[in-house]
């Protein structure tokens, strides 16, 4: 085995298939997008090279692009500061329940994740319906009719309504990952801490959360990636409307490419999209360096 792994030609042959897949599936499309982003190609005919005009227009005059990026960041923040603390809390509670009830609750919370996004999105559209939706009906029943809204049709409520849908759809995944992490913490650590006098919240702040840091990092990374590339739910509920109040980058790119037939412009958006994702990922990795938290 040592002789095989020390042979450079053998190493090259083992690495080559993965390298070719990476080149043609990831690297080449990115390079092609950079080139097409410098053209005014409409998807038909020959692309005309226009340099950095698309990029300048996006950065300096395209307010929808920046609003889409802002909405994606707001969704990521909602995941990190709203969805995940709640998911971790419920994971701890389910872990403490034990027995058959633990399995039942675990299954119930994961059900939204196995239902197709098309189904859950249409379900939420029905719930948000201003005339027949269950949410407004409940508000009427509770004599809170003054709180009724056109949830997906009002610029003031459309974004938060979409964010709530996205958090509900992904809640089960966040909970399940935290739950799996909790199962990996030895019970002996809690017993030792109790002997030393730790009780209640201290058990979780001094043992659970520090030992879950790697799991939290993974969960946050998945959430941020999901927020930045969010499209399906937006497309199926508001399509970025009303106006561009609930627009997200991936959906905006799709609209530019396949509705407006501005393929060159859409490719420029995709390049900036990749740069934004890389920038957010680098920032996130710096925040979650091992020296920034204690185990």
Coordinates of C-alpha atoms in Angstrom, one line a residue:
X1 CA 0.0 0.0 0.0
X2 CA 2.9 2.4 0.9
X3 CA 4.5 1.7 -2.5
X4 CA 1.2 2.4 -4.3
X5 CA 0.6 5.7 -2.5
X6 CA 4.1 6.8 -3.0
X7 CA 3.9 6.4 -6.8
X8 CA 3.1 9.9 -8.2
X9 CA 1.5 8.4 -11.3
X10 CA -0.8 6.3 -9.2
X11 CA -1.8 9.3 -7.1
X12 CA -2.5 11.3 -10.3
X13 CA -4.7 8.5 -11.7
X14 CA -6.6 8.3 -8.4
X15 CA -7.1 12.1 -8.2
X16 CA -7.8 12.6 -11.9
X17 CA -11.5 11.5 -12.1
X18 CA -12.5 13.8 -9.2
X19 CA -10.4 16.6 -10.7
X20 CA -12.1 16.2 -14.1
X21 CA -15.6 16.2 -12.5
X22 CA -14.7 19.3 -10.5
X23 CA -13.3 21.1 -13.6
X24 CA -16.2 20.4 -15.9
X25 CA -19.1 20.5 -13.3
X26 CA -17.9 23.5 -11.3
X27 CA -14.8 25.4 -12.5
X28 CA -15.7 25.5 -16.2
X29 CA -19.3 26.7 -15.7
X30 CA -18.0 29.5 -13.4
X31 CA -15.4 30.6 -16.1
X32 CA -18.1 30.5 -18.7
X33 CA -20.4 32.6 -16.5
X34 CA -17.7 35.2 -16.1
X35 CA -17.4 35.4 -19.9
X36 CA -21.1 35.5 -20.6
X37 CA -21.5 38.1 -17.9
X38 CA -19.3 40.4 -20.0
X39 CA -21.7 40.1 -23.0
X40 CA -25.3 41.2 -23.8
X41 CA -26.3 37.7 -24.9
X42 CA -30.1 37.2 -25.0
X43 CA -29.8 33.4 -25.3
X44 CA -30.2 33.5 -29.0
X45 CA -27.5 34.3 -31.6
X46 CA -23.9 35.3 -30.9
X47 CA -23.0 37.1 -27.7
X48 CA -21.6 40.6 -28.0
X49 CA -18.7 41.4 -25.7
X50 CA -19.4 44.6 -23.6
X51 CA -16.8 44.3 -20.9
X52 CA -17.8 45.1 -17.4
X53 CA -21.0 47.0 -18.2
X54 CA -23.3 44.4 -16.7
X55 CA -21.3 44.3 -13.5
X56 CA -21.2 48.1 -13.3
X57 CA -25.0 48.3 -13.8
X58 CA -25.7 45.6 -11.2
X59 CA -23.4 47.2 -8.5
X60 CA -24.2 50.9 -9.1
X61 CA -27.8 51.0 -10.4
X62 CA -29.6 47.7 -9.8
X63 CA -31.5 48.2 -6.6
X64 CA -33.3 44.9 -6.9
X65 CA -30.0 43.0 -6.8
X66 CA -29.1 44.7 -3.5
X67 CA -32.5 44.2 -2.1
X68 CA -32.4 40.5 -3.0
X69 CA -29.0 40.2 -1.3
X70 CA -30.4 42.0 1.8
X71 CA -33.4 39.7 1.9
X72 CA -31.1 36.7 1.8
X73 CA -29.0 38.0 4.6
X74 CA -32.1 38.7 6.7
X75 CA -33.3 35.1 6.1
X76 CA -29.9 33.9 7.2
X77 CA -30.1 36.0 10.4
X78 CA -33.6 34.7 11.0
X79 CA -32.3 31.1 10.8
X80 CA -29.3 31.8 13.1
X81 CA -31.0 34.0 15.7
X82 CA -34.6 32.7 15.7
X83 CA -35.0 29.2 14.1
X84 CA -31.8 27.6 15.6
X85 CA -32.2 28.7 19.2
X86 CA -35.8 27.4 19.1
X87 CA -34.6 24.2 17.4
X88 CA -31.9 23.6 19.9
X89 CA -34.4 24.2 22.8
X90 CA -36.8 21.7 21.4
X91 CA -34.0 19.2 20.7
X92 CA -33.0 19.4 24.4
X93 CA -36.6 18.9 25.5
X94 CA -37.2 15.9 23.2
X95 CA -33.9 14.4 24.3
X96 CA -35.1 14.6 27.9
X97 CA -38.6 13.2 27.2
X98 CA -37.3 9.6 26.4
X99 CA -39.3 6.6 25.6
X100 CA -42.0 6.3 22.9
X101 CA -42.9 10.0 23.2
X102 CA -39.4 11.0 22.2
X103 CA -39.7 9.0 18.9
X104 CA -43.2 10.5 18.3
X105 CA -42.1 14.1 18.8
X106 CA -39.0 13.6 16.7
X107 CA -41.1 12.3 13.8
X108 CA -43.7 15.1 14.1
X109 CA -41.1 17.8 13.9
X110 CA -39.4 16.2 10.9
X111 CA -42.6 15.8 8.9
X112 CA -42.4 19.2 7.1
X113 CA -38.9 18.2 5.8
X114 CA -40.2 15.1 3.9
X115 CA -43.2 16.9 2.3
X116 CA -42.3 18.4 -1.1
X117 CA -41.6 22.1 -1.1
X118 CA -44.3 22.6 -3.8
X119 CA -46.9 21.1 -1.4
X120 CA -45.9 23.1 1.7
X121 CA -45.5 26.3 -0.3
X122 CA -49.0 26.0 -1.7
X123 CA -50.3 25.1 1.8
X124 CA -48.9 28.3 3.2
X125 CA -50.3 30.3 0.3
X126 CA -53.7 29.0 1.3
X127 CA -53.1 29.8 5.0
X128 CA -52.1 33.3 4.1
X129 CA -55.1 33.9 1.8
X130 CA -56.6 37.3 2.9
X131 CA -60.2 36.1 2.4
X132 CA -60.3 32.4 3.1
X133 CA -56.9 31.8 4.9
X134 CA -56.9 30.1 8.2
X135 CA -54.6 32.8 9.8
X136 CA -57.1 35.6 9.2
X137 CA -60.0 33.3 10.2
X138 CA -58.2 32.7 13.6
X139 CA -57.7 36.4 14.1
X140 CA -61.4 37.0 13.4
X141 CA -62.3 34.2 15.9
X142 CA -60.0 35.8 18.5
X143 CA -61.6 39.2 17.8
X144 CA -58.3 40.5 16.5
X145 CA -59.6 41.4 13.1
X146 CA -57.6 44.6 13.1
X147 CA -54.4 42.5 12.7
X148 CA -55.6 40.9 9.4
X149 CA -53.3 41.4 6.5
X150 CA -52.8 40.5 2.9
X151 CA -49.8 38.6 4.1
X152 CA -48.2 37.8 0.8
X153 CA -49.7 40.7 -1.1
X154 CA -48.5 43.6 1.1
X155 CA -45.0 45.0 0.8
X156 CA -44.9 45.4 4.6
X157 CA -45.6 41.7 5.4
X158 CA -44.5 39.7 2.3
X159 CA -40.9 39.3 3.3
X160 CA -41.6 38.2 6.9
X161 CA -44.3 35.9 5.7
X162 CA -41.8 34.2 3.3
X163 CA -39.2 34.0 6.0
X164 CA -41.7 32.3 8.3
X165 CA -42.4 29.7 5.6
X166 CA -38.7 29.0 5.1
X167 CA -38.0 28.6 8.8
X168 CA -41.0 26.2 9.2
X169 CA -39.8 24.1 6.2
X170 CA -36.3 23.8 7.5
X171 CA -37.0 23.5 11.2
X172 CA -37.0 19.7 11.3
X173 CA -33.5 19.5 9.8
X174 CA -32.0 22.0 12.3
X175 CA -33.7 20.2 15.2
X176 CA -32.6 16.7 14.0
X177 CA -28.9 17.8 13.7
X178 CA -28.9 19.3 17.2
X179 CA -30.7 16.2 18.5
X180 CA -28.0 13.9 17.0
X181 CA -25.3 16.1 18.5
X182 CA -27.0 15.9 21.9
X183 CA -27.0 12.1 21.7
X184 CA -23.2 12.2 21.3
X185 CA -22.6 13.9 24.6
X186 CA -21.8 11.4 27.3
X187 CA -24.2 11.3 30.2
X188 CA -21.3 10.9 32.6
X189 CA -20.3 14.6 32.0
X190 CA -23.7 15.7 33.3
X191 CA -23.5 13.4 36.3
X192 CA -20.0 14.7 37.1
X193 CA -21.2 18.3 36.8
X194 CA -24.2 17.6 39.1
X195 CA -21.8 16.2 41.7
X196 CA -19.8 19.5 41.5
X197 CA -23.0 21.4 42.1
X198 CA -24.0 22.5 38.6
X199 CA -27.8 22.5 38.1
X200 CA -30.4 23.8 35.6
X201 CA -29.2 26.3 33.0
X202 CA -25.5 25.9 34.0
X203 CA -25.5 22.3 32.8
X204 CA -26.4 23.5 29.3
X205 CA -24.2 26.7 29.2
X206 CA -21.1 24.9 30.6
X207 CA -21.5 21.4 29.0
X208 CA -24.1 21.2 26.3
X209 CA -23.5 24.3 24.3
X210 CA -19.6 24.2 24.4
X211 CA -19.6 20.5 23.3
X212 CA -22.2 21.3 20.5
X213 CA -20.0 24.0 19.0
X214 CA -18.9 21.8 16.0
X215 CA -22.6 20.8 15.4
X216 CA -23.7 24.5 15.7
X217 CA -21.1 25.5 13.2
X218 CA -22.3 22.8 10.7
X219 CA -25.9 23.8 11.3
X220 CA -25.2 27.5 10.9
X221 CA -23.3 26.8 7.7
X222 CA -26.1 24.8 6.2
X223 CA -28.6 27.5 7.2
X224 CA -26.6 30.4 5.6
X225 CA -26.1 28.4 2.4
X226 CA -29.8 27.6 2.2
X227 CA -30.7 31.3 2.8
X228 CA -28.3 32.6 0.1
X229 CA -29.5 30.1 -2.5
X230 CA -33.2 30.3 -1.6
X231 CA -35.5 30.2 -4.6
X232 CA -38.1 27.4 -4.7
X233 CA -40.3 28.8 -1.8
X234 CA -40.0 32.4 -3.1
X235 CA -40.9 31.3 -6.7
X236 CA -43.9 29.3 -5.5
X237 CA -45.3 31.9 -3.1
X238 CA -44.7 35.4 -4.2
X239 CA -42.2 35.2 -7.1
X240 CA -40.4 38.1 -5.4
X241 CA -43.4 40.3 -5.2
X242 CA -45.2 42.5 -4.5
X243 CA -42.8 44.5 -6.6
X244 CA -39.4 43.2 -5.3
X245 CA -40.3 43.2 -1.6
X246 CA -39.6 39.5 -1.2
X247 CA -37.1 39.0 -4.0
X248 CA -34.1 36.7 -3.5
X249 CA -30.9 36.4 -5.5
X250 CA -31.5 33.0 -7.1
X251 CA -35.1 33.9 -8.1
X252 CA -34.0 37.3 -9.4
X253 CA -31.3 35.6 -11.5
X254 CA -34.0 33.2 -12.9
X255 CA -36.3 36.0 -13.8
X256 CA -33.6 37.9 -15.6
X257 CA -32.5 34.9 -17.6
X258 CA -35.8 33.1 -18.4
X259 CA -38.4 35.9 -18.2
X260 CA -36.4 38.9 -19.5
X261 CA -34.0 36.8 -21.7
X262 CA -31.1 38.7 -20.4
X263 CA -28.7 35.8 -20.1
X264 CA -25.6 37.9 -20.1
X265 CA -26.9 40.1 -17.3
X266 CA -28.1 37.0 -15.4
X267 CA -24.6 35.4 -15.7
X268 CA -23.1 38.6 -14.2
X269 CA -25.5 38.3 -11.3
X270 CA -24.5 34.7 -10.8
X271 CA -20.8 35.6 -10.7
X272 CA -21.5 38.3 -8.1
X273 CA -23.7 35.7 -6.3
X274 CA -20.7 33.3 -6.1
X275 CA -18.5 36.1 -4.8
X276 CA -21.1 37.1 -2.1
X277 CA -21.4 33.4 -1.0
X278 CA -17.6 33.1 -0.7
X279 CA -17.3 36.4 1.2
X280 CA -20.0 35.3 3.7
X281 CA -18.4 31.9 4.1
X282 CA -15.0 33.4 4.8
X283 CA -16.5 35.8 7.3
X284 CA -18.4 33.0 8.9
X285 CA -15.2 30.8 9.1
X286 CA -13.3 33.6 10.8
X287 CA -16.1 34.1 13.4
X288 CA -16.1 30.4 14.2
X289 CA -12.4 29.9 14.5
X290 CA -11.6 27.5 17.5
X291 CA -10.0 30.3 19.5
X292 CA -13.2 32.3 19.4
X293 CA -15.0 29.9 21.6
X294 CA -14.3 27.6 24.5
X295 CA -14.9 23.9 24.6

